[in-house]
Short mmCIF file of C-alpha atoms and ligand atoms in Angstrom, two decimals:
data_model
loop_
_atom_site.label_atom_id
_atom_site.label_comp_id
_atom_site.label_asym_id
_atom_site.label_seq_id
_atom_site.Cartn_x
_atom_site.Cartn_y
_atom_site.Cartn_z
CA UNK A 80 -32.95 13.57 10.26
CA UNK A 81 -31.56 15.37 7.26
CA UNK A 82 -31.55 12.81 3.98
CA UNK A 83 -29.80 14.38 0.79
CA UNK A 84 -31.36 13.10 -2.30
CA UNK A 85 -28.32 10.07 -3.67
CA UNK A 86 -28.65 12.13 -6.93
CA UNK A 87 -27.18 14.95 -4.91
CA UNK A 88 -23.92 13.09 -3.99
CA UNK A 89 -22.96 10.98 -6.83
CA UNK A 90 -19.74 12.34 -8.67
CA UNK A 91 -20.39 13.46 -12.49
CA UNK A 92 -18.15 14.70 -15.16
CA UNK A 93 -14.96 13.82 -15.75
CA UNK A 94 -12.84 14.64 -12.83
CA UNK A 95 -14.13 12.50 -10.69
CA UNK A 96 -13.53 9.82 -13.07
CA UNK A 97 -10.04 10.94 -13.91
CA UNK A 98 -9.58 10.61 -10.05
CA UNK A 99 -10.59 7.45 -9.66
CA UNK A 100 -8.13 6.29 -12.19
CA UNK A 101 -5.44 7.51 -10.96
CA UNK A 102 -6.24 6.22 -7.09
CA UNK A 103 -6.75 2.88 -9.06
CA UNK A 104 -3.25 3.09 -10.96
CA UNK A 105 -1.40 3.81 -7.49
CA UNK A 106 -2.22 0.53 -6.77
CA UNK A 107 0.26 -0.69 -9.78
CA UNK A 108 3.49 -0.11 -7.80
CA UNK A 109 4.59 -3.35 -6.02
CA UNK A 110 6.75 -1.19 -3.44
CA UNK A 111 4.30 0.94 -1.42
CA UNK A 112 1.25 -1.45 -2.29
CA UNK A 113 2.85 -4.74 -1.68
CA UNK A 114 -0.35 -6.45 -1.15
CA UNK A 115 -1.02 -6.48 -5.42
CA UNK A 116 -2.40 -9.56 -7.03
CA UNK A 117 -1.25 -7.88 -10.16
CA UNK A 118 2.76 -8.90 -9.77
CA UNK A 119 1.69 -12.38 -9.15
CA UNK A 120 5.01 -14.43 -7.22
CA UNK A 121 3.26 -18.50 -7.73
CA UNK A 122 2.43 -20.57 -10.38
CA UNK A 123 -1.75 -20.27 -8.42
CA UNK A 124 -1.25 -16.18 -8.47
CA UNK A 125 -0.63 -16.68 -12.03
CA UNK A 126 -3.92 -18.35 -13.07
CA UNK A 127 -6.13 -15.47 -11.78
CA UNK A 128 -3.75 -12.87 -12.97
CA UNK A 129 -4.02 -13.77 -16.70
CA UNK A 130 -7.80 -14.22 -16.50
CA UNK A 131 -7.73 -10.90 -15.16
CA UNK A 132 -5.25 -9.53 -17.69
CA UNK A 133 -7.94 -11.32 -21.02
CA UNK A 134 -10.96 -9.72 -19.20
CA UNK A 135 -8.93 -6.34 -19.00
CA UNK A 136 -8.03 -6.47 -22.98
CA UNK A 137 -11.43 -7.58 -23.68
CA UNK A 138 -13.00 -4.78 -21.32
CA UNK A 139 -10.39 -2.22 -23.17
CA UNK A 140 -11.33 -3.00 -26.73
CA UNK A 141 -14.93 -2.83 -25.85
CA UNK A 142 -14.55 0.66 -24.21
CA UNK A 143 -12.93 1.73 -26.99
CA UNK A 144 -15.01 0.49 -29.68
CA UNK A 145 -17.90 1.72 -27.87
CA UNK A 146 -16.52 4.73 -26.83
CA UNK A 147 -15.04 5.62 -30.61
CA UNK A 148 -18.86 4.84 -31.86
CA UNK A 149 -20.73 7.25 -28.98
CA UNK A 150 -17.76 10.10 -29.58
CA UNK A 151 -18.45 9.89 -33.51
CA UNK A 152 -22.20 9.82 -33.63
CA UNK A 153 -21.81 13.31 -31.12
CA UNK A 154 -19.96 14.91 -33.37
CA UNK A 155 -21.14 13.38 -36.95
CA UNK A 156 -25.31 13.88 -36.36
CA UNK A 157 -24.77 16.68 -34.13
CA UNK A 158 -28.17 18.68 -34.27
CA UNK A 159 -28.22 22.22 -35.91
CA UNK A 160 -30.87 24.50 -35.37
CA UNK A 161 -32.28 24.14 -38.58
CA UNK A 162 -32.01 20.28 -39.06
CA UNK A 163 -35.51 19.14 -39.88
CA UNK A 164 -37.20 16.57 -37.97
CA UNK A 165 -35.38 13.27 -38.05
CA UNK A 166 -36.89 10.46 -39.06
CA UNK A 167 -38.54 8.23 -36.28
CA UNK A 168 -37.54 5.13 -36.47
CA UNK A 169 -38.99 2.12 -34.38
CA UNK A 170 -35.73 -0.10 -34.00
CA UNK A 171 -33.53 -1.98 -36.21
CA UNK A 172 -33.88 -5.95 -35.72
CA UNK A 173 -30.82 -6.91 -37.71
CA UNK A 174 -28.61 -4.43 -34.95
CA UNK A 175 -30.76 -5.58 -31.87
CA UNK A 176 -29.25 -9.43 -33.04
CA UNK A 177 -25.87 -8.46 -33.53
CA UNK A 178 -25.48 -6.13 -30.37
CA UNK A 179 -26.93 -8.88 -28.55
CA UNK A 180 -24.47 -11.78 -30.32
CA UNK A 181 -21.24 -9.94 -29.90
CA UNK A 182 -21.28 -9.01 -26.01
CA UNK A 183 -22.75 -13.04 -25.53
CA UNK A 184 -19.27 -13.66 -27.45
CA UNK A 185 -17.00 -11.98 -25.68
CA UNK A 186 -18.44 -12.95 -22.31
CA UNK A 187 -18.57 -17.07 -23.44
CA UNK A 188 -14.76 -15.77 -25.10
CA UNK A 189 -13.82 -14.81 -20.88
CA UNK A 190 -15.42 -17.97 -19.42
CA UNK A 191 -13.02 -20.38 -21.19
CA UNK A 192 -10.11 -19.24 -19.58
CA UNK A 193 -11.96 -18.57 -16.31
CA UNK A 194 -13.52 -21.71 -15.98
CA UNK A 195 -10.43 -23.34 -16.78
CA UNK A 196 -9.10 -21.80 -14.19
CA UNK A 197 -11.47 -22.23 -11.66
CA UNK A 198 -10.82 -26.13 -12.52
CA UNK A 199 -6.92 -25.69 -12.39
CA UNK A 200 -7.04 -23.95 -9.30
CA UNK A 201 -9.63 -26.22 -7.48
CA UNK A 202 -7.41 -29.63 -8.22
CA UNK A 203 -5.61 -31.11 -6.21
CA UNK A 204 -1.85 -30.93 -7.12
CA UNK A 205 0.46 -33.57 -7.14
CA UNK A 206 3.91 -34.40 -5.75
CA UNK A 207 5.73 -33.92 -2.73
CA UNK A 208 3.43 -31.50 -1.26
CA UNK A 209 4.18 -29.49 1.96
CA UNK A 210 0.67 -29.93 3.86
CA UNK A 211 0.26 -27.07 6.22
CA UNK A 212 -2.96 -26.81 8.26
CA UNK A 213 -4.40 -22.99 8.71
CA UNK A 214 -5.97 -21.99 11.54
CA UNK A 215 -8.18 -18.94 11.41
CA UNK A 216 -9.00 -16.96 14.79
CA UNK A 217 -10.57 -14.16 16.03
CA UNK A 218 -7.59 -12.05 15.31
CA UNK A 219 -5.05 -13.67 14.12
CA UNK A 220 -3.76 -17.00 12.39
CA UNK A 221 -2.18 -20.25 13.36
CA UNK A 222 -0.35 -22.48 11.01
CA UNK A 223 0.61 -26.01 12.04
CA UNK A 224 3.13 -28.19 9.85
CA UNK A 225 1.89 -32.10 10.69
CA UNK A 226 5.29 -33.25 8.87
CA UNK A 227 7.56 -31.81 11.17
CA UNK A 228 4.92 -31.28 14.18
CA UNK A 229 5.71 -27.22 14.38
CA UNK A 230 3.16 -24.19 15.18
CA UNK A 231 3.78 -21.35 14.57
CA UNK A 232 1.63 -18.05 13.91
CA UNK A 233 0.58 -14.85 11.58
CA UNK A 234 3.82 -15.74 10.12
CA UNK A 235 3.82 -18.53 7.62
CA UNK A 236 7.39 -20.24 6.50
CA UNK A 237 7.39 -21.60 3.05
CA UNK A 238 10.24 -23.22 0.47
CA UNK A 239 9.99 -21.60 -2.61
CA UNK A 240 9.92 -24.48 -5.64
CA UNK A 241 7.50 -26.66 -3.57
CA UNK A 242 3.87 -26.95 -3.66
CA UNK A 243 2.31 -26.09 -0.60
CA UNK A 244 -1.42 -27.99 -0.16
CA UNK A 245 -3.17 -25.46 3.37
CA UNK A 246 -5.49 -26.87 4.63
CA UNK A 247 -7.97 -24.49 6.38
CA UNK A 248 -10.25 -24.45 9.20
CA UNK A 249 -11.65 -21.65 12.04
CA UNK A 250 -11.83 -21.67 15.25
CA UNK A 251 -14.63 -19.14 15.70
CA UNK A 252 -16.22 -17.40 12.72
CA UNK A 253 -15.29 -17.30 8.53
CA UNK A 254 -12.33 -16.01 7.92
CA UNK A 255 -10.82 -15.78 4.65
CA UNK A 256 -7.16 -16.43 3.97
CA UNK A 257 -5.47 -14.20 1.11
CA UNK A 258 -1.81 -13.68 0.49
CA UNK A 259 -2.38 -11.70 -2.75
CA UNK A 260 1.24 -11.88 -4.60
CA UNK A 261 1.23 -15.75 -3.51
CA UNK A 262 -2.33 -16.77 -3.74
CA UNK A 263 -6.26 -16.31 -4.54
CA UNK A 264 -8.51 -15.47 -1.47
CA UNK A 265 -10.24 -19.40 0.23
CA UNK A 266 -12.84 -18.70 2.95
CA UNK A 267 -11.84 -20.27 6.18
CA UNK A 268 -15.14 -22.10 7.78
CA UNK A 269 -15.62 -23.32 11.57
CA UNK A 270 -16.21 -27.47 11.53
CA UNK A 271 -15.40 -27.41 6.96
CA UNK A 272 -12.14 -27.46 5.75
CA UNK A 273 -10.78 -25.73 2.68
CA UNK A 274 -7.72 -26.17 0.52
CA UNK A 275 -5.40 -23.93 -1.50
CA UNK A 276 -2.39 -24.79 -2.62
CA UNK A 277 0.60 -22.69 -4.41
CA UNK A 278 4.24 -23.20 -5.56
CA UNK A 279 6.00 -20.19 -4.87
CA UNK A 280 8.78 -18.90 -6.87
CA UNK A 281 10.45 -16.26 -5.58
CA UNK A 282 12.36 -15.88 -2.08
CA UNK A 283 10.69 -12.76 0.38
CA UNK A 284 8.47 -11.43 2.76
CA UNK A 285 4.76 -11.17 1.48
CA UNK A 286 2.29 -9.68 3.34
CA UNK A 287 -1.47 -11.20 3.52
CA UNK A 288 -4.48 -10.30 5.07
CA UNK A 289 -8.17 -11.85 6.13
CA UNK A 290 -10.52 -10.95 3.41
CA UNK A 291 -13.61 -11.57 4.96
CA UNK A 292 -15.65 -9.70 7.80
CA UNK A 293 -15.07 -11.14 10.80
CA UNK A 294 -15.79 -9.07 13.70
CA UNK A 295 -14.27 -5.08 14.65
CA UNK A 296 -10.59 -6.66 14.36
CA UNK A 297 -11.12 -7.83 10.97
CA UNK A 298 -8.56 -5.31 9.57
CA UNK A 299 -6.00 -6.17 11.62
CA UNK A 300 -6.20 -9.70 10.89
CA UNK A 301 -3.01 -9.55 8.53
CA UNK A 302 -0.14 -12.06 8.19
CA UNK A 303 3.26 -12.48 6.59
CA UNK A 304 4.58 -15.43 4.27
CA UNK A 305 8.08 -15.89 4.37
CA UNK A 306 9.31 -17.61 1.38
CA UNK A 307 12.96 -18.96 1.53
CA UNK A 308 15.21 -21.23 -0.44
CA UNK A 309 14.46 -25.03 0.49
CA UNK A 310 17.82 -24.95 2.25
CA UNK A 311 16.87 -21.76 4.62
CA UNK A 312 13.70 -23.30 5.25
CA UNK A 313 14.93 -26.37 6.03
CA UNK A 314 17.54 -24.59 8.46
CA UNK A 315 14.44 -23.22 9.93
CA UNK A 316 12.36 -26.44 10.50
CA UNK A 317 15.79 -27.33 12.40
CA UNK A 318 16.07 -24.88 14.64
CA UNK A 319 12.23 -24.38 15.17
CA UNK A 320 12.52 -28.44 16.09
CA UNK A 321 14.56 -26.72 18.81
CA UNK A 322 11.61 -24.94 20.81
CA UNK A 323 10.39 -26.80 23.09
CA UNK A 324 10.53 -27.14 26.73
CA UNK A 325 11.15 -31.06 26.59
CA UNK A 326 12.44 -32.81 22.79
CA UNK A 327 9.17 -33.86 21.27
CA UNK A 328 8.83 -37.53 20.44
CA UNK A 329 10.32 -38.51 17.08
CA UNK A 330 12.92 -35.77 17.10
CA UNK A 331 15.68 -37.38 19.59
CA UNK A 332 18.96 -36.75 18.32
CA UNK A 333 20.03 -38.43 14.83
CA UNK A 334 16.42 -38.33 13.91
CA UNK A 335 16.27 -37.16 10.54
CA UNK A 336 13.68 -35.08 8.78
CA UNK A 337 11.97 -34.70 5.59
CA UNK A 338 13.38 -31.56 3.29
CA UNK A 339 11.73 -29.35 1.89
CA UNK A 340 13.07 -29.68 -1.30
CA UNK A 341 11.25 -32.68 -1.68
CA UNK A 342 12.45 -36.42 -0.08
CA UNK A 343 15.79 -36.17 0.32
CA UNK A 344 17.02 -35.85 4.38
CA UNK A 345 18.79 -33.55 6.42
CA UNK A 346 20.46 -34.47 9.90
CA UNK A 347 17.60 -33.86 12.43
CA UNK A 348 18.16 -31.31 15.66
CA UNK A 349 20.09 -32.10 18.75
CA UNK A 350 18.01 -32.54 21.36
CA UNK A 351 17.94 -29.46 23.77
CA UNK A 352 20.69 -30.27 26.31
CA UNK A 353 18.69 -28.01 28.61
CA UNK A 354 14.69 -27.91 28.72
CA UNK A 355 14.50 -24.30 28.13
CA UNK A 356 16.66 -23.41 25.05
CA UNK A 357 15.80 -19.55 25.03
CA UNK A 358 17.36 -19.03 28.36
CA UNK A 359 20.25 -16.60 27.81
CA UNK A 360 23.06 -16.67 30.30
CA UNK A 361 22.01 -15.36 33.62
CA UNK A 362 19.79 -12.24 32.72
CA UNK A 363 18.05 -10.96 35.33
CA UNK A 364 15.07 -9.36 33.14
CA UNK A 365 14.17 -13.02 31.40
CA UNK A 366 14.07 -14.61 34.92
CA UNK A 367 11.96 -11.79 36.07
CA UNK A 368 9.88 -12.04 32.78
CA UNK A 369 9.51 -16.10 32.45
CA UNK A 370 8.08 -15.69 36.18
CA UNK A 371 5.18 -12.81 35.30
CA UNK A 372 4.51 -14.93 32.22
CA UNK A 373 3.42 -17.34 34.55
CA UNK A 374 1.99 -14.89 37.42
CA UNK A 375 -0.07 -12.73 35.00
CA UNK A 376 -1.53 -15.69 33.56
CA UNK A 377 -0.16 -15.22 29.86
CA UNK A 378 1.04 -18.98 29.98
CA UNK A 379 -2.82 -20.26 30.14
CA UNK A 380 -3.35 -18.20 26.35
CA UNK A 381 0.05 -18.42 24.61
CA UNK A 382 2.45 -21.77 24.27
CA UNK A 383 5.93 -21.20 23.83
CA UNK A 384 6.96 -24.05 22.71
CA UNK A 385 6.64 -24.42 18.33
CA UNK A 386 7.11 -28.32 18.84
CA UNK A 387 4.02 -30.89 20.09
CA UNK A 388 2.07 -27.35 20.49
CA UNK A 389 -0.88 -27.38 22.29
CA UNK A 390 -4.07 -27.65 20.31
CA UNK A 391 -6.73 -25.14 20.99
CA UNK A 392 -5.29 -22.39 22.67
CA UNK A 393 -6.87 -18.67 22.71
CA UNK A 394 -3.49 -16.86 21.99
CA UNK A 395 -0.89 -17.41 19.20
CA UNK A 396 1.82 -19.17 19.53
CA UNK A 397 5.32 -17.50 20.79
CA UNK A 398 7.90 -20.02 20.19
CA UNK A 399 9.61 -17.99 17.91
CA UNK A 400 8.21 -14.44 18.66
CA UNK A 401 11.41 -12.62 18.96
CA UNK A 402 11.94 -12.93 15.45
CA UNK A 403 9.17 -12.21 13.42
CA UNK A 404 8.86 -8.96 12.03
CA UNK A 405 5.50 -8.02 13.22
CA UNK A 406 3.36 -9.06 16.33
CA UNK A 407 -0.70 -8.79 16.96
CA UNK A 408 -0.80 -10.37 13.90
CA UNK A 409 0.48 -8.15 11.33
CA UNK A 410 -0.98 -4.73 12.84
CA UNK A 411 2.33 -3.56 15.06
CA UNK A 412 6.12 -4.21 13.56
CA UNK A 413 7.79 -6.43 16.31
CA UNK A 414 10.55 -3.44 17.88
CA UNK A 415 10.75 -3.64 21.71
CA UNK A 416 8.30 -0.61 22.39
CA UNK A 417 5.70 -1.67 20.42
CA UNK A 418 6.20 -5.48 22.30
CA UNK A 419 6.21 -3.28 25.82
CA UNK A 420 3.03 -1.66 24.65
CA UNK A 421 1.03 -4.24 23.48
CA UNK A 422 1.64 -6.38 26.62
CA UNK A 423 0.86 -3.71 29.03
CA UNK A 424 -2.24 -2.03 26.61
CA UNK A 425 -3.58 -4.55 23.87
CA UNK A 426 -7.17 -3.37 24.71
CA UNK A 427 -5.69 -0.02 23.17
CA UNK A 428 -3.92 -1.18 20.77
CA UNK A 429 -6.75 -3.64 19.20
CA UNK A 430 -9.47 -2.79 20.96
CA UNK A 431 -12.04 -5.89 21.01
CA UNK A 432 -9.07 -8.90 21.46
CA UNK A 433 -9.19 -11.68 23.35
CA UNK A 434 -5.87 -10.91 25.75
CA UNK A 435 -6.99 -8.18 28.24
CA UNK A 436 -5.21 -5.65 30.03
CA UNK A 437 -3.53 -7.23 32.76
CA UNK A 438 -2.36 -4.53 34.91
CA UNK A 439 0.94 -4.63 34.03
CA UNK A 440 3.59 -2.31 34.99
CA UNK A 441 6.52 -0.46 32.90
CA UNK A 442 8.93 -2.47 34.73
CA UNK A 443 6.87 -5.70 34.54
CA UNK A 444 6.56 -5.15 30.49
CA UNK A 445 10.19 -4.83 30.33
CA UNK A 446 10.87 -7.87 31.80
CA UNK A 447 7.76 -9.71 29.42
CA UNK A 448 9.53 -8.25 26.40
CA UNK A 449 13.02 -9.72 27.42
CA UNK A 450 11.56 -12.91 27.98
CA UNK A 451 9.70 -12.80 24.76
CA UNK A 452 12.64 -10.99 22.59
CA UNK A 453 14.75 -14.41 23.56
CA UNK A 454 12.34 -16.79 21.95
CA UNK A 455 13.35 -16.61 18.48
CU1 CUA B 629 -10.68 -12.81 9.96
CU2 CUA B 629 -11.62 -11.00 8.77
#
């Protein structure tokens, strides 16, 4: 084996510097770099982005100063070639103190805020919270809403102007939940459960992503939060009360439901005249399709049904998988080829997950993604 010496490789001078910047500054703009924690969208996001923005100033006026003194000492004692000797000094105890007093300073200047904010973001919050328990798995993520007895999954639903307490467990290995415009990163542990809680502010759709290791998938471990106004969300808790192959208990018609937008009450779904509300009128493709769901097997991984969901399933939920806007958990956007492709070729796709090739045909995958496409 050939070893270059590390000296060899590392980057000196200023281009490489210069480069660096600018691959760092590309990271400013919101629109092709969504995921920034710098354009913070919650009242939580907020907390870490001001310590960050105090530790930048302090950073900058230290690189300056420093810089300022290191460019003027250059240039002011620069050696000629008939300077004499210099005089040989041993040190200077009064400048040892002081270079040694201001950087303790600054840094005990950046722990107040940061400490303050590791307290104000470790609390818990109070009011009318929106508990939602977080689900991490090997690749992808499961969100359960115990107030309104929903699943759902890799896309989270959220009111904007109400704090929302997760509450996080995994499944297999740690996992670490971070939707960087809403939220700081919380490690997701198997048999511990973690908290984070944010009140988001602004309506959209906010991507997020698993920030810790977690096996070869571990990229494409992503997620979406979809904020909406309290009144689209609670339109959404409606009509997700709708999927289900039988009404769950507690949501008979007339039942009434909690709003987001804190205690009032909304009229509660009718209960499904018909046990399977997806069912479009006579299509030959979602007959075909809810049959191979069943033949190939995919019912023993996924539940379709977002109310009384299963615990402890393998695959995400697909109660409402026609209509989120990506699928294998944020890695594919959800159009009807990539759906066709990841049901006949998900070893391909994400090589490494859980659902297998099944030996499905073009036809058969046709019929999967009509069935599928209809459960929205
Ligand atoms: Cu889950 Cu990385």
């Amino acid at each position: 084996m050939h070893h270059r010496p590390a000296a060899a490789r590392r980057p000196t001078g200023p281009v490489p510097l210069l480069l660096l910047l600018a691959l760092a500054l590309t990271g400013c703009g919101q629109d092709r770099y969504p995921q920034t924690a710098l354009q913070p969208l919650s009242d939580f996001a907020r907390i870490g982005d001001h310590i960050q923005d105090q530790t930048f100033y302090w950073a900058l006026g230290v690189f300056i100063l420093v810089e300022g003194a290191l460019l003027y000492a250059i240039f002011r004692f620069r050696g000629r070639p008939d300077d004499p000797e210099p005089a040989q000094i041993h040190g200077n105890t009064t400048i040892e103190i002081i270079w040694t007093l201001i950087p303790a300073l600054i840094l005990a200047a950046i722990a107040v805020p940061t400490v303050k904010g590791i307290f104000e973001t470790g609390m818990t919050p109070s009011g009318q919270l929106l508990k939602i328990e977080v689900i991490g798995h090997q690749w992808w993520w499961e969100f359960r809403y115990p107030e309104y007895n929903l699943t759902t999954a890799n896309e989270l639903h959220i009111p904007t102007g109400r704090t929302v307490e997760l509450l996080q467990h995994s499944n297999d290995v740690v996992h670490s939940f971070w939707p960087p415009r809403i939220a700081g990163k919380r490690d997701v542990f198997p048999g511990r459960q973690t908290r984070l809680w944010f009140k988001a502010d602004s309506a959209g759709l906010f991507p997020g992503q698993c920030a810790e290791f977690c096996g070869i998938q571990h990229a494409r471990m992503a997620f979406q939060v979809r904020a909406s106004s309290p009144e689209e969300f609670d339109a959404w808790v409606a009509h997700m009360r709708t999927l289900g192959p039988r009404p769950a208990a507690g949501a008979q018609a007339g039942d009434s439901l909690k709003t987001a937008s804190a205690g009032g009450t909304v009229q509660g779904p009718q209960a499904p005249a018909q046990a399977d509300t997806a069912r479009p009128a006579a299509d030959p493709e979602y007959a075909k399709g809810e049959q191979l769901f069943r033949a190939k097997g995919c019912i023993g991984c996924h539940s379709l049904q977002a109310v009384d969901a299963p615990h402890g399933l393998i695959g995400p939920n697909l109660a409402n998988v026609g209509a989120r806007e990506y699928i294998a958990a944020g890695w594919l956007k959800n159009t009807d080829e990539n759906l066709e492709h990841w049901i006949r070729e998900p070893q391909s796709l994400k090589k490494g997950v859980l659902m297998p090739n099944l030996g499905v045909t073009a036809d058969e995958a046709k019929a999967l993604r009509a069935y599928l496409r209809a459960h929205k």
